[in-house]
Coordinates of C-alpha atoms in Angstrom, one line a residue:
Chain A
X1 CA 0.0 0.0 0.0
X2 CA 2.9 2.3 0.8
X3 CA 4.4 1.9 -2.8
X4 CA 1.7 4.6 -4.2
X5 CA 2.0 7.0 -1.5
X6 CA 5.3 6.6 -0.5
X7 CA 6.9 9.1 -4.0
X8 CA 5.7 12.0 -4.3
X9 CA 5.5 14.4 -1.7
X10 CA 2.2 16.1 -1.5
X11 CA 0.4 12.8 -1.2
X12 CA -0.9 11.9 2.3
X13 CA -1.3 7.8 2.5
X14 CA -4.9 6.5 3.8
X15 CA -3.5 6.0 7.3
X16 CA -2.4 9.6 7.5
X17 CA 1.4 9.2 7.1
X18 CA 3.9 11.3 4.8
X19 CA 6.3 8.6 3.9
X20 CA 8.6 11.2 2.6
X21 CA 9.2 12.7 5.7
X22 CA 9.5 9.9 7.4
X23 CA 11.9 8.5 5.7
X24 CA 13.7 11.5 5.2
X25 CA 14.4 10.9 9.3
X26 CA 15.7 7.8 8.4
X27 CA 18.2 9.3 6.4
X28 CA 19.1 11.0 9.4
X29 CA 19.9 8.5 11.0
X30 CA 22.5 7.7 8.5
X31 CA 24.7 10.2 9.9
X32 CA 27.2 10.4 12.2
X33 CA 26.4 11.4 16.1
X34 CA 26.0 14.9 17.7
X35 CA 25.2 15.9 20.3
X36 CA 24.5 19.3 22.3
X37 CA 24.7 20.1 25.8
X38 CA 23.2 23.9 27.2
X39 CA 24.3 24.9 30.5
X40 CA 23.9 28.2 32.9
X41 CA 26.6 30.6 30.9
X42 CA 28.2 27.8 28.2
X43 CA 26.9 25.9 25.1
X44 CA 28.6 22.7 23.7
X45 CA 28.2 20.8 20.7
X46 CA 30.4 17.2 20.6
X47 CA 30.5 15.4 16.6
X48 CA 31.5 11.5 15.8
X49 CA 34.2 12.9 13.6
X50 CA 34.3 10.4 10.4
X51 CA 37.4 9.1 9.5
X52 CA 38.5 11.1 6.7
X53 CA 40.1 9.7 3.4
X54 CA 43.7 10.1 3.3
X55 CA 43.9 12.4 0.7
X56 CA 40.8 14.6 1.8
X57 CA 41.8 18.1 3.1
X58 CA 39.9 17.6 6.9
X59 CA 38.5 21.2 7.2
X60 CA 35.8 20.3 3.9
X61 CA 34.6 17.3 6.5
X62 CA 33.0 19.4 9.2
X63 CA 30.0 18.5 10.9
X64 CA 30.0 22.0 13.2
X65 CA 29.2 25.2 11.2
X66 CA 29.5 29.0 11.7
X67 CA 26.2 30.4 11.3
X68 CA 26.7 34.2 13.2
X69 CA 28.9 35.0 15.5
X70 CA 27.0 34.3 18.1
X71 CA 25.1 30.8 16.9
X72 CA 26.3 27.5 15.9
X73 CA 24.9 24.6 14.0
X74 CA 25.9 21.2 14.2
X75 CA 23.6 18.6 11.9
X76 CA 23.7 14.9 10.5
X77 CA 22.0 13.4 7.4
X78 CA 22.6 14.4 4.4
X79 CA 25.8 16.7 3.8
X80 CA 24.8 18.1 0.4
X81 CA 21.4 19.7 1.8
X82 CA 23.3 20.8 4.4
X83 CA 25.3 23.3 3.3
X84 CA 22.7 24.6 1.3
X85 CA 20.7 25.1 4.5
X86 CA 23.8 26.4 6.4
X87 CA 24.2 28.8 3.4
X88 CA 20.5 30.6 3.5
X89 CA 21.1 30.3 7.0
X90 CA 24.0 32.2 7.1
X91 CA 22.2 34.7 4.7
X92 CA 19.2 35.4 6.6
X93 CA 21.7 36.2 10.1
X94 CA 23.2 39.0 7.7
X95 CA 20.5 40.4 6.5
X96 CA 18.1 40.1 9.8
X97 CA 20.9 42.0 11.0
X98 CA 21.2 44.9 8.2
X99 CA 17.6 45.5 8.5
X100 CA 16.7 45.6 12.2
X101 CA 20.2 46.3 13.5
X102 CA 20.1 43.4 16.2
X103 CA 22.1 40.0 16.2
X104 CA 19.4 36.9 15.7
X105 CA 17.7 35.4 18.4
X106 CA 17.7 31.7 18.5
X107 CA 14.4 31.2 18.0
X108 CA 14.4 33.4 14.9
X109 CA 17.1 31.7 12.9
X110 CA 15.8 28.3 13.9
X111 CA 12.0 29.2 13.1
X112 CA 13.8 30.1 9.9
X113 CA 15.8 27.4 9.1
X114 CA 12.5 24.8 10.3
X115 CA 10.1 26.6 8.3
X116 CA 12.2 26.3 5.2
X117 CA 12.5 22.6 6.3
X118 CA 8.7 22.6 6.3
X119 CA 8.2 24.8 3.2
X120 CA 9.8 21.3 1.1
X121 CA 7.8 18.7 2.7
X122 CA 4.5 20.6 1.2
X123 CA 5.7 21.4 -2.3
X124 CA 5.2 19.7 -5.4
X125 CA 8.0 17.6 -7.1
X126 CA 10.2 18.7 -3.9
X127 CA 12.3 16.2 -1.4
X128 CA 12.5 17.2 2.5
X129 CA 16.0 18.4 3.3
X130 CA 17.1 15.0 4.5
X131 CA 18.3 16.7 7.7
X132 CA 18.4 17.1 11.9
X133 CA 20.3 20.4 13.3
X134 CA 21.1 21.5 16.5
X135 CA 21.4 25.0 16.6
X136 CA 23.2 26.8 20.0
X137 CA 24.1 29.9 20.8
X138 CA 23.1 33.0 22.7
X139 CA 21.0 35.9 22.5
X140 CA 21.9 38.8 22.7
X141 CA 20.4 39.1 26.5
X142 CA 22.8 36.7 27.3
X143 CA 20.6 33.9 27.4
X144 CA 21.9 30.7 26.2
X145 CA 19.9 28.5 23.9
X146 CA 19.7 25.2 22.5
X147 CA 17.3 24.0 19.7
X148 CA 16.7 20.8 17.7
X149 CA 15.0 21.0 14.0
X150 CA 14.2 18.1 11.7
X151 CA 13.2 16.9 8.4
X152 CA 9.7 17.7 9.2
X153 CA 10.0 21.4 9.7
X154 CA 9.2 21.2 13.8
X155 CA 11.7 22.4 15.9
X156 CA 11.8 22.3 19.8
X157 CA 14.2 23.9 22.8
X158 CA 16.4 20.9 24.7
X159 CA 18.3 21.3 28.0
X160 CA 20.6 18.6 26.1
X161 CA 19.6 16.2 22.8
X162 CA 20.7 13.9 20.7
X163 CA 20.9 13.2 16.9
X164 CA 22.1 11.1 14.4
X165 CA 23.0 7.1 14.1
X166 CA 23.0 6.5 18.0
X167 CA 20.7 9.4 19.0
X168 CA 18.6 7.3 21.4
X169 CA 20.8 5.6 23.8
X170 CA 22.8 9.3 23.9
X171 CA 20.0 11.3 25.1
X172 CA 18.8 8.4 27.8
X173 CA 22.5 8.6 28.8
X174 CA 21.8 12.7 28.5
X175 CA 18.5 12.1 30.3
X176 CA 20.0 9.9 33.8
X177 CA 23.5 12.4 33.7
X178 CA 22.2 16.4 33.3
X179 CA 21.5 17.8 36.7
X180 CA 21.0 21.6 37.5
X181 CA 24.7 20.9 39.4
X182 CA 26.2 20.0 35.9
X183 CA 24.3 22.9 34.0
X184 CA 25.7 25.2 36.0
X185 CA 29.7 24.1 35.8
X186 CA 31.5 24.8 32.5
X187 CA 34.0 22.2 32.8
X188 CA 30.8 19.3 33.9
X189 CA 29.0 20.7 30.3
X190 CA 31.8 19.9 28.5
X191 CA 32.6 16.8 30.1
X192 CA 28.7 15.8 29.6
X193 CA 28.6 16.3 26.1
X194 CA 31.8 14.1 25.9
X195 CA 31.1 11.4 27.8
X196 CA 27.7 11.2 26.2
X197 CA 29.4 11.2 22.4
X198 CA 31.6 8.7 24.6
X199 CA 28.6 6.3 24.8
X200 CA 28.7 5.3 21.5
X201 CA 32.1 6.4 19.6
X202 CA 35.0 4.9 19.7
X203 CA 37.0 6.0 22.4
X204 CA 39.5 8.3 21.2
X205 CA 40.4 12.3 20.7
X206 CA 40.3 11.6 17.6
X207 CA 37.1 10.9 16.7
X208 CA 35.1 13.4 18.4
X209 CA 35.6 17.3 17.6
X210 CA 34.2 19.5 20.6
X211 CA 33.0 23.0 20.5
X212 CA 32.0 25.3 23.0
X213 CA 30.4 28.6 22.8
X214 CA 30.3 31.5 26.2
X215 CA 28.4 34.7 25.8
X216 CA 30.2 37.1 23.8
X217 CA 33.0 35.2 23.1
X218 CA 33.5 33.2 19.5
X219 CA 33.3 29.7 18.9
X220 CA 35.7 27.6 20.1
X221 CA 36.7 24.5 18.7
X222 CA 38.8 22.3 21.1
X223 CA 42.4 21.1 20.4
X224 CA 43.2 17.7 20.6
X225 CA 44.9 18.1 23.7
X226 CA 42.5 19.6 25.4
X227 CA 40.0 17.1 24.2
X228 CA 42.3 14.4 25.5
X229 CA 42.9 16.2 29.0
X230 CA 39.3 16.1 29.6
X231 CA 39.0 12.0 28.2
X232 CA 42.1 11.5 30.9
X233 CA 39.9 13.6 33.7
X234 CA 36.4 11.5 32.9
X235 CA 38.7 8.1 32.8
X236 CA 40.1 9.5 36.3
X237 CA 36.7 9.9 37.6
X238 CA 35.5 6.7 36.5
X239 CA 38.0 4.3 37.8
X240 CA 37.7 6.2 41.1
X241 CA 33.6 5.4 41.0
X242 CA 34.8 1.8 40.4
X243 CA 37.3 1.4 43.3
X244 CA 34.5 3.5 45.4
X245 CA 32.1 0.1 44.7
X246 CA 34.6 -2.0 45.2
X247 CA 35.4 -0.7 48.7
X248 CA 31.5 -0.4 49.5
X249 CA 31.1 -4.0 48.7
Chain B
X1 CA 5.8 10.0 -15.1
X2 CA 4.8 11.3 -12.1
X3 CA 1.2 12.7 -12.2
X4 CA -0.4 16.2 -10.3
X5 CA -1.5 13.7 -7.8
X6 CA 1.6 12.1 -7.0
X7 CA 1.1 8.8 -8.3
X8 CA 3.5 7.0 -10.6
X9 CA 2.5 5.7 -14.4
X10 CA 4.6 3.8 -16.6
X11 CA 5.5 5.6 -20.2
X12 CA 5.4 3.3 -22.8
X13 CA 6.4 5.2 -26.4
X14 CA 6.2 3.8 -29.5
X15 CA 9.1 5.5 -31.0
X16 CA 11.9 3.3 -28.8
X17 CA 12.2 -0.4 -29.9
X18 CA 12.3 -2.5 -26.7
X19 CA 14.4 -5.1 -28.1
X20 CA 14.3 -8.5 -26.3
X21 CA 17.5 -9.4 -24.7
X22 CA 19.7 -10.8 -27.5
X23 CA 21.7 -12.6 -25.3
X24 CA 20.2 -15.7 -23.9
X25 CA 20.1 -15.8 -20.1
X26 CA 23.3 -17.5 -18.8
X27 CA 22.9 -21.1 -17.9
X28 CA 22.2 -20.8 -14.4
X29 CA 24.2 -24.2 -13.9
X30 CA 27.2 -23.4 -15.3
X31 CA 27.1 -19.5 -14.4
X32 CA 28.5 -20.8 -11.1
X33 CA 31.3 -22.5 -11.4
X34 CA 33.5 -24.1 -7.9
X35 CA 37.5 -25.1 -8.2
X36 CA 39.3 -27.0 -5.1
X37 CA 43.3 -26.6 -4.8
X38 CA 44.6 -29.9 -6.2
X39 CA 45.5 -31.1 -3.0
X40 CA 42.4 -31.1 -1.8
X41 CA 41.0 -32.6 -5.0
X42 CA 43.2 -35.9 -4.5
X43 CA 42.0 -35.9 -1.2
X44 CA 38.5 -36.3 -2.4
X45 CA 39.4 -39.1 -4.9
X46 CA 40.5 -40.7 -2.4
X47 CA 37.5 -41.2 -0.6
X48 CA 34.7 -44.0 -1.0
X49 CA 31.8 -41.1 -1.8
X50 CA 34.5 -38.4 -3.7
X51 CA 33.5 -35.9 -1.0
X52 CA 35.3 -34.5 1.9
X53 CA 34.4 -35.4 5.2
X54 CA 33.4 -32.1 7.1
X55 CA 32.4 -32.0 10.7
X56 CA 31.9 -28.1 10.9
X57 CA 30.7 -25.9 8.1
X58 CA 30.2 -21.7 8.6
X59 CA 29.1 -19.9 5.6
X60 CA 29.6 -16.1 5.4
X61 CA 27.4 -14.5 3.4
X62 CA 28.1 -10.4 2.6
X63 CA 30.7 -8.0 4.3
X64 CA 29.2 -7.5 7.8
X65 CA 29.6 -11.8 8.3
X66 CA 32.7 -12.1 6.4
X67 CA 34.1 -9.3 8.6
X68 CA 33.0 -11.0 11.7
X69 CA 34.4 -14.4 10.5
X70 CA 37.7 -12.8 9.0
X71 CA 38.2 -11.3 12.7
X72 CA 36.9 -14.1 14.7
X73 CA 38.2 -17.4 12.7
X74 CA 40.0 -17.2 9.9
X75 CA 42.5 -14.9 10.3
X76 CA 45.1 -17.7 11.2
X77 CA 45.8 -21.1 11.0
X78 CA 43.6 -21.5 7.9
X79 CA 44.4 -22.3 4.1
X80 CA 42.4 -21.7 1.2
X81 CA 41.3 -25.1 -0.3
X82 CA 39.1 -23.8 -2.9
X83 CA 36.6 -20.6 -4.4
X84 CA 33.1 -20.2 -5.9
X85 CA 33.2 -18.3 -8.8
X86 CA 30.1 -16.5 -10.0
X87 CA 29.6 -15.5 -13.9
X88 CA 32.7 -16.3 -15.0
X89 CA 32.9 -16.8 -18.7
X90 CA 34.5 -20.0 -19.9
X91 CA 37.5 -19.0 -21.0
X92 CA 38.1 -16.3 -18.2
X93 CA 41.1 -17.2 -16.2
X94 CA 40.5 -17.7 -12.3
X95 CA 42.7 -18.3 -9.9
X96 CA 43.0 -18.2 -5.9
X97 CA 45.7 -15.2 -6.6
X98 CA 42.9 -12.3 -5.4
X99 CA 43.7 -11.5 -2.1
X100 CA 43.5 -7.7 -2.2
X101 CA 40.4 -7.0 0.6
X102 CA 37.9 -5.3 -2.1
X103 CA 38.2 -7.9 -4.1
X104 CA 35.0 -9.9 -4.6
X105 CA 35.9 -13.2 -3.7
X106 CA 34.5 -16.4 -2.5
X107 CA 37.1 -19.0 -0.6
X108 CA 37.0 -21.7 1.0
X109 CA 39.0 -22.2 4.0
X110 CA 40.0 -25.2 6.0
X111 CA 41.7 -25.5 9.8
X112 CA 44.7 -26.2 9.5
X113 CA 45.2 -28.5 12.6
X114 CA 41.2 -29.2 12.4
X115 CA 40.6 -30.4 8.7
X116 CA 37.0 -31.4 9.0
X117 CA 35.8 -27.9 9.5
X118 CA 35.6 -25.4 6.8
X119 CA 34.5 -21.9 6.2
X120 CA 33.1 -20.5 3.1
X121 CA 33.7 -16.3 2.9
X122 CA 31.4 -15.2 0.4
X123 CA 32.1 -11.3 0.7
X124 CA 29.9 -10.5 -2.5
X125 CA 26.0 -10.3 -3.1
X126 CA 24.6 -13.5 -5.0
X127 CA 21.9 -13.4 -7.4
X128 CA 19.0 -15.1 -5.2
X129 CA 18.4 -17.4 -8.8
X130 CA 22.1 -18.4 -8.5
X131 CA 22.1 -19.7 -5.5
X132 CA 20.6 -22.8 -5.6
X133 CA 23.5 -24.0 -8.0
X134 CA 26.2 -22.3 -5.5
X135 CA 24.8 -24.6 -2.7
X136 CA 24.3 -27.7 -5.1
X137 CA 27.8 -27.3 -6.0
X138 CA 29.2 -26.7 -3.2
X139 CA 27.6 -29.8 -0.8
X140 CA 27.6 -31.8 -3.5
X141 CA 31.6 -32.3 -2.4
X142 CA 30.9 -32.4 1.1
X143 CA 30.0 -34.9 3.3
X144 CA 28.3 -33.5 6.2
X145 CA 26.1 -36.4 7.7
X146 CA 27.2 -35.3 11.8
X147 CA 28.2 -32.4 11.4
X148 CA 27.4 -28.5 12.4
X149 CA 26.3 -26.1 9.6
X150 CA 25.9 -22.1 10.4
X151 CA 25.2 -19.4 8.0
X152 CA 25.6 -15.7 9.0
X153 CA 24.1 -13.1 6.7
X154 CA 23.0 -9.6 6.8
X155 CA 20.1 -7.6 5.7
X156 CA 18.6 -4.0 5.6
X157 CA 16.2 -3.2 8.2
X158 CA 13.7 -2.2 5.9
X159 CA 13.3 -5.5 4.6
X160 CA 12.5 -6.3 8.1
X161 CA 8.3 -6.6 9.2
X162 CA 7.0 -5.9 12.2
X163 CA 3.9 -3.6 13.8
X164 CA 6.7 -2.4 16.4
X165 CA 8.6 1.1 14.1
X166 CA 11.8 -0.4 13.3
X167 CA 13.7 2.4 14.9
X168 CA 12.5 0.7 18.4
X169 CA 13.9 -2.1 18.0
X170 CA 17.4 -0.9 18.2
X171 CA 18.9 -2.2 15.1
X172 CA 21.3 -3.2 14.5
X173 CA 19.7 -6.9 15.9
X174 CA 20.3 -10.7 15.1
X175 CA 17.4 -13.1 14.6
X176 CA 17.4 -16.8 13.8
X177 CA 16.2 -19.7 11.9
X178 CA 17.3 -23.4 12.3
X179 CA 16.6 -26.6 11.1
X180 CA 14.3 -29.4 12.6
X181 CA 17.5 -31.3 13.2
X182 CA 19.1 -29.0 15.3
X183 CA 17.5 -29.4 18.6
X184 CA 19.6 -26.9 20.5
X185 CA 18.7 -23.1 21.1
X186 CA 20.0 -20.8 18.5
X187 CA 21.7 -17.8 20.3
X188 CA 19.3 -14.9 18.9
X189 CA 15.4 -14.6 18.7
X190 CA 13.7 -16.5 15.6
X191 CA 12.8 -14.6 13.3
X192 CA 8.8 -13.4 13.7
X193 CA 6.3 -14.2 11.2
X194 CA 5.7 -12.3 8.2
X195 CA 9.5 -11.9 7.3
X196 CA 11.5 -14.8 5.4
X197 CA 15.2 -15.2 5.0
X198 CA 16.1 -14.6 1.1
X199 CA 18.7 -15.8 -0.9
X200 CA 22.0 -17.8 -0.7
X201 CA 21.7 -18.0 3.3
X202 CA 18.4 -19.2 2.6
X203 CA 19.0 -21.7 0.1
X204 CA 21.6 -23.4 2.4
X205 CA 19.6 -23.4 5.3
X206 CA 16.8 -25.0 3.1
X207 CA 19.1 -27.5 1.4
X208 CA 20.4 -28.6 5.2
X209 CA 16.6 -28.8 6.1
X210 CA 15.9 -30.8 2.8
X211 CA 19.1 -33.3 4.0
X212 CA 18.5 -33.4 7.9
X213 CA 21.6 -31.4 9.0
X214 CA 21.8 -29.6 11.9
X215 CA 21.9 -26.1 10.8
X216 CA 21.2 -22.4 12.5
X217 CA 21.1 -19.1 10.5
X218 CA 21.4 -16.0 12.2
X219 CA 20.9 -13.1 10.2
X220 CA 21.7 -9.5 11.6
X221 CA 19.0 -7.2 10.3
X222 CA 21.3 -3.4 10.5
X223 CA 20.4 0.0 9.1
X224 CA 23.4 1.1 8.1
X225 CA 23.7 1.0 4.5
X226 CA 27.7 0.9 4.8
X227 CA 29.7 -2.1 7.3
X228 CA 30.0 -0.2 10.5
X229 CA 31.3 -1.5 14.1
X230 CA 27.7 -1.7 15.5
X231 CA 27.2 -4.0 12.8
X232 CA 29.7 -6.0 13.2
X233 CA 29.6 -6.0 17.3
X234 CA 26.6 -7.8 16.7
X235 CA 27.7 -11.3 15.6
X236 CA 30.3 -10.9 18.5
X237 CA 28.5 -13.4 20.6
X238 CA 28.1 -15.7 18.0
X239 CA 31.9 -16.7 18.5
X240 CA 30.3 -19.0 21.4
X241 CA 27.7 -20.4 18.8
X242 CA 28.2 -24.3 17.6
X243 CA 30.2 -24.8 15.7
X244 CA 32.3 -21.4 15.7
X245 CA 33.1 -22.5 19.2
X246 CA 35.3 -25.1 18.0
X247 CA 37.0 -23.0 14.8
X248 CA 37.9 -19.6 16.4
X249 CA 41.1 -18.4 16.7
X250 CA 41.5 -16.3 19.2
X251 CA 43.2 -12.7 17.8
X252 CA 44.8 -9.9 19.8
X253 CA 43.8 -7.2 17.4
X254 CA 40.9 -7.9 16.7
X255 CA 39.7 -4.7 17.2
X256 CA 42.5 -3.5 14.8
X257 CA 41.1 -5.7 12.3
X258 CA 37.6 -4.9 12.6
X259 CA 38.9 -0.8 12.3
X260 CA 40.3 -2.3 9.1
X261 CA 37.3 -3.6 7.3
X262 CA 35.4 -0.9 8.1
X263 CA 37.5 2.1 6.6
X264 CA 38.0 -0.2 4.0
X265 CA 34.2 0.0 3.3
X266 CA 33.2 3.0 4.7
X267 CA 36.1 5.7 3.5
X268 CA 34.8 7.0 0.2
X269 CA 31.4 7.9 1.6
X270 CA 30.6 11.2 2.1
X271 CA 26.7 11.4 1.3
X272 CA 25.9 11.5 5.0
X273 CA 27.8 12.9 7.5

């Protein structure tokens, strides 16, 4: 039955379903992991860095984009509609700001970027960006934000999410670890967002790529060093859970 | 053509000649052909049946099993003894030279100190209307009366039927099927009514049904259109499964290995990221 309904975009199946969408999420679930953590004053966004082809120049493989200088995207899916996305993205920060004078909110460029999402799952002949984002950043009150958009145009605000190949065990990780106590230590976001990546990625600096964002400063992205100083720290704290058992026992 | 509704119709034009295939279809006996090393050919001869006496079989079917099996048993202490070769025309040349890791291959491999048990590595797809010739050809040399037979496969989720959504189910997941003879517990759920096993892992398990062998397939349903570790991590506990048990070597590395073969399949993709 789904064979009829399942091509073109505008047709709604008997049960209700748009298979195009749908399955457009499955294609996000093709990608790579990301994840993004908000705390009290810091936003962090960890990747599954793919393992790049030896004669690929690395910067072209990023999953982590520049939108403003104040918000940060990180998606999964499909990397073509991607940049195009990240591109009228990009735009509409530039020209929001021309024409009022004030940086984006959040909410603004991710109601922009979902309702272009939405705009293809409604027109004729069109595919739905095959796409998840998470968008972080902060406003220009200083509020920090975190947002999730998918293929289906509807975007929400997370405390800390999930998306890509192993997106559910991540966020139940996310779920049992955030506390208020972790939101509100810089170091603890960081080290969330990394031992949540950590779940499901080989462990390794090398195949995640941290970034971190504090109000009114630019993106960071994290060395490898760095990134390996904190692994060392969360290995530290681990082992010292483990003997804590063993002596309780 | 698609339509203002959305529906699809076929096009059919006058104006292009739909010529029937000139070619006839390939013999489907002779498409596949098998070759044994000539020592173990003079082996067979001498036997009373001209087969060789197996005790264990595994068969491999795809990347994601042959990756497991490559990691798991083969790596050492095992020689080639023959290859399958599919669609090969007569008077191509085929040898047991192609070693390189993308090449599409099918070998067979003995245990060295164990020589009843063998392992067929079939790394490439087969047609599903070759493989009842593959398996004909290939058991038609072995003599398996006691022995063990276990097929790995793999297969997309979306093949996969079920009223629970597929992304519940925490793919990627085994499932099994086994013969009547077999009168252990396979190590993985069967497999739930509607879905069927297809193709060559099919065929064997049907020709070990039809010749009342003890035989399990397990079948790792993944939704990962490239080999990926979370694939392959799930025919990990099959190294305990009869008889794998018996054939594994153990390897140090094998998470190097497993690293290996999936860059090797995995490195030239960039559609998703």
């Amino acid at each position: 039955m789904s064979s009829r309904y399942d091509r073109a975009i505008t047709v709604f199946s008997p049960d209700g379903h748009l298979f195009q969408v749908e399955y457009a999420q499955e294609a996000v679930k093709k990608g790579s992991t990301a994840v993004g953590v908000r705390g009290n004053n810091i936003v962090v966004l960890g990747v599954e860095k793919k393992a790049v082809a030896k004669l690929q120049e690395d910067r072209t493989v990023r999953k982590i984009a520049l939108l403003d200088d104040h918000v940060a995207l990180a998606f999964a899916g499909l990397t073509a509609d991607a940049r195009i996305l990240i591109n009228r993205a990009r735009v509409e920060c530039q020209s929001h700001k021309l024409t009022v004078e004030d940086p984006v909110t959040l909410e603004y460029i991710t109601r922009y970027i979902a309702q272009l999402k939405q705009k293809y799952t409604q027109s004729n002949g069109r595919r739905p960006f095959g796409l998840s984002a998470l968008i972080i950043g902060f406003d220009y009150d200083g509020t920090p934000h975190l947002y999730q958009t998918d293929p289906s145009g509807t975007y929400h605000e997370w405390k800390a999410n999930a998306i890509g190949r192993s997106a559910k065990p991540v966020r139940e990780f996310l779920e049992k670890s955030y506390t208020d106590e972790v939101a509100g230590n810089q170091e603890e976001c960081i080290k969330l967002a990394l031992k949540a990546l950590l779940e499901v990625v080989q462990s390794g600096a090398k195949n995640v790529e941290l970034a971190v964002m504090r109000d009114k400063e630019p993106l960071k992205m994290l060395e490898l060093e760095e990134v390996e100083k904190y692994i060392a720290e969360i290995e530290k704290e681990k082992e010292e859970e483990a003997e804590k058992k063993k002596q309780k026992k | 053509m698609a339509t203002f509704f959305g529906e699809i119709l076929p096009v059919i034009s006058r104006a292009v000649d739909d010529d029937d295939d000139d070619e006839s279809f390939e013999n489907l006996e002779t498409y596949v052909k098998i070759k044994w090393k000539k020592e173990a050919q003079e082996e067979m001869e001498l036997t009373k049946d001209k087969k060789l006496q197996v005790n264990a079989f595994v068969l491999a079917v795809g990347p994601a099993a042959t990756g497991f099996t490559q990691t798991y048993v083969t790596h050492k202490n095992y020689e080639i003894i023959g290859a399958m070769f599919c669609g090969m025309k007569e008077d191509d040349v085929n040898t047991f030279g192609q070693m390189s890791p993308t090449d599409k291959t099918c070998y067979i491999y003995r245990k060295c100190d164990y020589p009843s048990a063998l392992v067929c590595e079939c790394n490439y797809d087969i047609r599903p209307e070759y493989a009842h010739s593959f398996v004909n050809q290939l058991m038609s040399c072995l003599n398996l009366c006691e022995g063990h037979v276990v097929i790995f496969g793999s297969t997309f989720t979306s093949e996969y039927k079920s009223d629970v959504p597929t992304s519940d189910m925490n793919p990627p997941f085994m499932r099994a099927l086994k013969t009547a003879s077999f009168l252990g517990t396979p190590m993985a759920p069967y497999l739930e009514q509607p879905n069927v096993a297809t193709g060559l892992p099919a065929q064997m398990l049907t020709y070990c049904h039809i010749h009342k062998l003890n035989a399990v397939l397990y079948m790792c349903y993944t939704d990962s259109i490239h080999l990926d570790f979370a694939t392959l991590k799930t025919f990990q506990p099959l190294i305990e499964s009869t008889p794998v048990k018996y054939m594994r070597e153990e390897n140090k590395k094998a998470s190097e290995t497993l690293k290996k073969i999936v860059d090797l399949h995995t490195k030239h993709s960039t559609l998703y990221m």
